[in-house]
Coordinates of C-alpha atoms in Angstrom, one line a residue:
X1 CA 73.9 125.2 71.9
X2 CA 77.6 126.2 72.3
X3 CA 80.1 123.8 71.5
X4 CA 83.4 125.2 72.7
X5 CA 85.4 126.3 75.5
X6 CA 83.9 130.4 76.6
X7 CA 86.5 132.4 78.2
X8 CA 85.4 135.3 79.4
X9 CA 86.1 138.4 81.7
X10 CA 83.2 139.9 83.6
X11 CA 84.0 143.2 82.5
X12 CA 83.6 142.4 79.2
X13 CA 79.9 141.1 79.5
X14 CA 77.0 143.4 79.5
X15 CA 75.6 144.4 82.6
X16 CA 71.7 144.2 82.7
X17 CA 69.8 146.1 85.3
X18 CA 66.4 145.2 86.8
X19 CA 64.4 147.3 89.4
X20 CA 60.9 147.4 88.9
X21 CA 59.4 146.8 92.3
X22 CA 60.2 148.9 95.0
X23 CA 61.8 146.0 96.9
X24 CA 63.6 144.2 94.6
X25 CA 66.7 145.6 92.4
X26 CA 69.7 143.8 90.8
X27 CA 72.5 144.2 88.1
X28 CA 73.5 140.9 85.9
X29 CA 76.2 139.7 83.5
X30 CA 75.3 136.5 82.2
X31 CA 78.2 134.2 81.9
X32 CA 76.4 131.3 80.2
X33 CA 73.8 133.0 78.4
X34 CA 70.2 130.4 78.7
X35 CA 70.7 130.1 74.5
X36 CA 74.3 128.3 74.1
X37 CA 74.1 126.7 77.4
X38 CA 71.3 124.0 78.3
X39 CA 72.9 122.6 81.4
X40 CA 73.7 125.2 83.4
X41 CA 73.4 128.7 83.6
X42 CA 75.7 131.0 85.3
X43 CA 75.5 134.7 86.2
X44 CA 77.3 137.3 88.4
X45 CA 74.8 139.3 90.3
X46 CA 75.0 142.7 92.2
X47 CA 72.5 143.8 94.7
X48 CA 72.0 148.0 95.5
X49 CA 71.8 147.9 99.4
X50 CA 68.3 146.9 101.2
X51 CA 67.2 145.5 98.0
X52 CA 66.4 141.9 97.2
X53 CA 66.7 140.7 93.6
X54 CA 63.7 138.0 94.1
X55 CA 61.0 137.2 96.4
X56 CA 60.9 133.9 98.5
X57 CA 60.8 131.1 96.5
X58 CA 61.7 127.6 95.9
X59 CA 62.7 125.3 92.5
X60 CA 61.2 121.8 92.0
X61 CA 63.7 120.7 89.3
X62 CA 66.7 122.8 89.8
X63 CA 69.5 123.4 91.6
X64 CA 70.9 126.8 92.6
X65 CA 74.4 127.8 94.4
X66 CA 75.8 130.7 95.0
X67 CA 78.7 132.1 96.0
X68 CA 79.0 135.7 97.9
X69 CA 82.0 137.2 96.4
X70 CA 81.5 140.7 98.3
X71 CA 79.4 142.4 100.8
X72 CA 76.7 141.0 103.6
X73 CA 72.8 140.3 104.0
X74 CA 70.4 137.5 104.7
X75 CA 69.3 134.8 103.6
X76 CA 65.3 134.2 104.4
X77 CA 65.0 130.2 104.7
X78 CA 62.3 128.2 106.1
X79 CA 64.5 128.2 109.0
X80 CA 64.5 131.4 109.5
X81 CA 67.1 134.2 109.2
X82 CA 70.6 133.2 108.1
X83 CA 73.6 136.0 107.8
X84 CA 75.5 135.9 104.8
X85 CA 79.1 137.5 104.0
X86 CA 82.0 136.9 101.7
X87 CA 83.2 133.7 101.3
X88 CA 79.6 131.8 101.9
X89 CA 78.4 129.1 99.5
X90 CA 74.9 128.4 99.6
X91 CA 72.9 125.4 98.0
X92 CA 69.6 125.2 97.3
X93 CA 68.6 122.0 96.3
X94 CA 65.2 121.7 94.4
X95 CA 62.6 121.3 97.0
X96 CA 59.9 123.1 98.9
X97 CA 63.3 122.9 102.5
X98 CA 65.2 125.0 100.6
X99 CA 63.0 127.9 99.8
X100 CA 65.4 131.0 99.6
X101 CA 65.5 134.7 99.4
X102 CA 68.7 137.1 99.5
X103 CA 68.7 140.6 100.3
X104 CA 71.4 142.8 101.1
X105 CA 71.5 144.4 104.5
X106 CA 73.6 147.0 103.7
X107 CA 72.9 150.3 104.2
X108 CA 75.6 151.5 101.5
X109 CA 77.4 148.5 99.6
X110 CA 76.4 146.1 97.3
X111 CA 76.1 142.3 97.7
X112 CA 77.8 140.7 94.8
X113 CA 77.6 137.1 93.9
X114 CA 77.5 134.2 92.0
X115 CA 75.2 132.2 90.9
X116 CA 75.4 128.4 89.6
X117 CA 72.3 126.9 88.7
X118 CA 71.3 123.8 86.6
X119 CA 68.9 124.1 83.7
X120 CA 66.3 121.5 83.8
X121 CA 63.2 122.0 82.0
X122 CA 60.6 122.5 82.7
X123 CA 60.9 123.8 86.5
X124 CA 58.0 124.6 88.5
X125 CA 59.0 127.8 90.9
X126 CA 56.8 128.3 94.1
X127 CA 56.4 131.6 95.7
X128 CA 54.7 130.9 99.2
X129 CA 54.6 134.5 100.3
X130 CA 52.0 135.2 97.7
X131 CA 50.6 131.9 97.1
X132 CA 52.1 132.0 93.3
X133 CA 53.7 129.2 91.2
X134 CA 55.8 129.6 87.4
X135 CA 56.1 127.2 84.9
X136 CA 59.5 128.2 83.5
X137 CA 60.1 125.9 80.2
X138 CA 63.9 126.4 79.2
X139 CA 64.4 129.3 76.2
X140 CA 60.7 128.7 76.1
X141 CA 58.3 130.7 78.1
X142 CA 57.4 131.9 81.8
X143 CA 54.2 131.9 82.7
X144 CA 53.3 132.8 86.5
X145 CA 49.4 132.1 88.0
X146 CA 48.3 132.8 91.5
X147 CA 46.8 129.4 93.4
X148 CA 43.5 130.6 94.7
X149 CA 41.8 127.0 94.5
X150 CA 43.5 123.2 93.5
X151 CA 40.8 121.3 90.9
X152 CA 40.1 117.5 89.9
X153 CA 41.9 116.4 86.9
X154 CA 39.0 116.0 85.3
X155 CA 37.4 119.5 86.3
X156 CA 36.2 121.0 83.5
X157 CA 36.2 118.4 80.7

């Protein structure tokens, strides 16, 4: 864990891309990379134009806010539709109201953000679209399962 001050520019931090599903795209510089930081993790995030970066989801132990620093798009909420643009925050608190997706509406600029989100461990992520849930234990592991059928505790023993 870090124990002093970071100052940092976002040019200086390595931008990591992601786009393996057709749908969903995204460039990253960590700011508070998840091994020095155990509170709170913090990462500037660029979307390519009618990409998402995740798929509908929700946290049950943390927090996420984030702050659109450039561009437009949507947020999918259980709600429904909600436009985004420059100058938005948006806070998700951990729980099944605040499922959230963001994509970028564009059809040629990038939606750029921040993105502030506490670190508690472990955090059980739900994906309602495709009936999924993760098990995210901090600098630990990821594990991802679908929920086809909910057992007795003691199914099995």
């Amino acid at each position: 864990m870090r124990d002093s001050i970071l100052i940092v520019n976002e040019e200086d931090i390595v931008q990591k891309h992601k786009n393996e599903h057709d749908a969903y795209a995204y460039s990253k510089r960590e700011v508070t990379s998840r091994k020095d930081f155990e509170q709170c993790y913090v990462a500037v995030y660029e979307i390519p134009p009618k990409k998402a970066n995740y798929p509908l989801h929700y946290h049950t132990a943390n927090t996420e806010v984030f702050y659109i620093i450039k561009g437009k798009g949507i947020l999918i909420t259980v709600d429904g539709e909600k436009e985004i643009k420059q100058g938005d925050f948006i806070v998700c608190p951990p729980t099944e109201k605040s499922v959230h997706k963001i994509i970028n509406t564009s059809e040629s600029e990038i939606l750029k953000y921040i993105d502030f989100d506490t670190t508690n461990s472990p955090d059980i992520i739900h994906y309602p679209d495709s009936d999924k849930v993760g098990i995210v234990i901090h600098n630990k592991s990821s594990d991802f399962f679908r929920i086809k059928e909910k057992v007795d505790y003691y199914d099995g023993e």
